[in-house]
Amino acid sequence: NAFDKIVVGEHPLEREDLYPNLYKEDYRQKVHFSPMRGWMNDPNGLVFKNGDFHFFFQHNPFGRRHGGVNVCWGRAISPDGVHFKEYKSAIRPTNYKNSIASGSAILDENNVLGFGKDTIICAFTDYHTEVFEGREKGDTKGQYIGYSTDNGKTFTRLTKDPVILSAPNEHWRDPKILTLDDGTFVIAVHELFEKKNCVSFYASKNLIDWEFKSRTMDLYECPDFFRLNVIGTNEKKWVLFGGNGAYRVGDFIDFKFVPEPQETFYIDMALDYPYAGQTFNSYPSEDFRYYVAWARESEPDLIIKPAFSQSATIITKLSLHKTKKGYVIFREPIETLKTLRKGKGKKFNLKEFKLSIPSDTTIYL
């Protein structure tokens, strides 16, 4: 039972004698975010607050593999979307049966909880872990709502029970939370319905009582859902996409997503393509959204890293345009990368970064 409870120790940055050369190891990415130690994958809880990008992510701080155990929400903050400072994990498992799976976050702009408009509200899945010999099997509990009044350092669950229950043995996870113009909260969550992948929509006025509204079939896990102005027109459209990069554009009418009669496009598609991308909620403009994904490596052991594995993509800027093929997302790097300076008056120069790598190895810079 010694390993059934996580004991939080000192932060690695506070012990330079134990962790020399931290963030400067061989093969450490120079532009893409990677955790100081352990595994990372899906972006979680992306929210823009007081000029900062708050970036949470799936994280196993105790190993270079996901493993299904010890998985929590890692935490980092960036003032410009390029330079990140990493902090202690924000949401941790409460027992060995469950891990903290993917989710999202938003600011309580209407002060529904009564703690102030800067309160961060998160939605996440309490997910079952792998079963170990001699231990009791656990089930996915469902979708939880939490809140933070200390800038995302810690979160408190609204209720001890999930606000949306998961059916036994169902892969029901990855809630994306948002607020409609009338203040109604909506969660778009991945479900299996009749053994088929779908995104289901739930609505609530108080964050505790949620009602099922509709579902959209054939979209995979880690959904994102947001509204954008169509550039150069007076139109507003909703964008819904899944973890594999497939997205659809349409309208959200009476809590039902109605897609445009056009083909499904992909925001990313390659062999080692970025996965489980999400956009930052609570940005004060609907002309564009900032987007980041997991820059996954299908064979991470091809590169031997000292104590960490995986990274995030650079943050990019999404805008929606009407073309001959329909409504299409355009994407460009975050503005900071275009004007990044290393010291006053000195422009960012990628050639200044030199790495010694095998000729047959692919890395993310």
Coordinates of N, CA and C in Angstrom, one line a residue, residues 28-29 34-41 58-59 63-65 294 297 300-301 303 305-311:
R28 N 16.5 18.0 -26.0 CA 15.4 18.8 -25.5 C 15.0 19.8 -26.5
Q29 N 13.7 19.9 -26.8 CA 13.2 20.8 -27.8 C 13.5 22.3 -27.4
S34 N 8.0 20.9 -23.6 CA 8.0 19.6 -23.1 C 8.2 19.6 -21.6
P35 N 7.7 18.6 -20.8 CA 7.7 18.7 -19.4 C 9.1 18.5 -18.8
M36 N 9.4 19.0 -17.7 CA 10.7 18.9 -17.1 C 11.1 17.4 -16.8
R37 N 10.1 16.6 -16.4 CA 10.3 15.2 -16.1 C 9.0 14.4 -16.5
G38 N 9.2 13.2 -16.9 CA 8.0 12.3 -17.1 C 7.4 12.4 -18.5
W39 N 6.3 11.8 -18.6 CA 5.5 11.7 -19.9 C 4.5 12.8 -20.0
M40 N 4.2 13.3 -21.2 CA 3.1 14.1 -21.4 C 2.3 13.7 -22.7
N41 N 1.0 14.0 -22.8 CA 0.3 13.8 -24.1 C -0.7 14.9 -24.2
Q58 N -2.0 16.3 -20.0 CA -1.9 14.9 -19.5 C -0.4 14.6 -19.1
H59 N -0.2 14.2 -17.9 CA 1.2 14.1 -17.4 C 1.3 12.9 -16.4
G63 N 7.2 8.7 -14.8 CA 7.7 7.8 -15.8 C 7.6 8.3 -17.2
R64 N 8.4 7.7 -18.1 CA 8.4 8.2 -19.5 C 7.4 7.5 -20.3
R65 N 6.5 6.7 -19.7 CA 5.4 6.2 -20.4 C 4.1 6.6 -19.7
W294 N -0.9 17.7 -29.1 CA 0.2 16.9 -28.6 C 1.0 16.5 -29.9
E297 N 5.0 11.2 -30.7 CA 6.0 10.3 -31.4 C 5.5 8.9 -31.3
P300 N 8.6 6.6 -29.4 CA 9.4 7.5 -28.7 C 10.8 7.0 -28.3
D301 N 11.0 5.7 -28.2 CA 12.2 5.1 -27.8 C 13.3 5.2 -28.9
I303 N 14.4 7.9 -29.8 CA 15.3 8.9 -29.2 C 15.4 8.6 -27.7
K305 N 15.8 9.9 -24.3 CA 15.8 11.1 -23.6 C 16.1 10.8 -22.1
P306 N 16.6 11.7 -21.4 CA 17.1 11.4 -20.1 C 16.0 11.1 -19.1
A307 N 14.9 11.9 -19.0 CA 13.9 11.7 -18.0 C 12.5 12.2 -18.4
F308 N 12.3 12.5 -19.7 CA 11.1 13.1 -20.2 C 10.7 12.5 -21.5
S309 N 9.5 12.5 -21.9 CA 9.1 12.0 -23.2 C 7.9 12.8 -23.7
Q310 N 7.9 13.1 -25.0 CA 6.8 13.8 -25.8 C 6.9 15.3 -25.6
S311 N 6.1 16.0 -26.4 CA 6.1 17.4 -26.4 C 4.8 17.9 -27.0

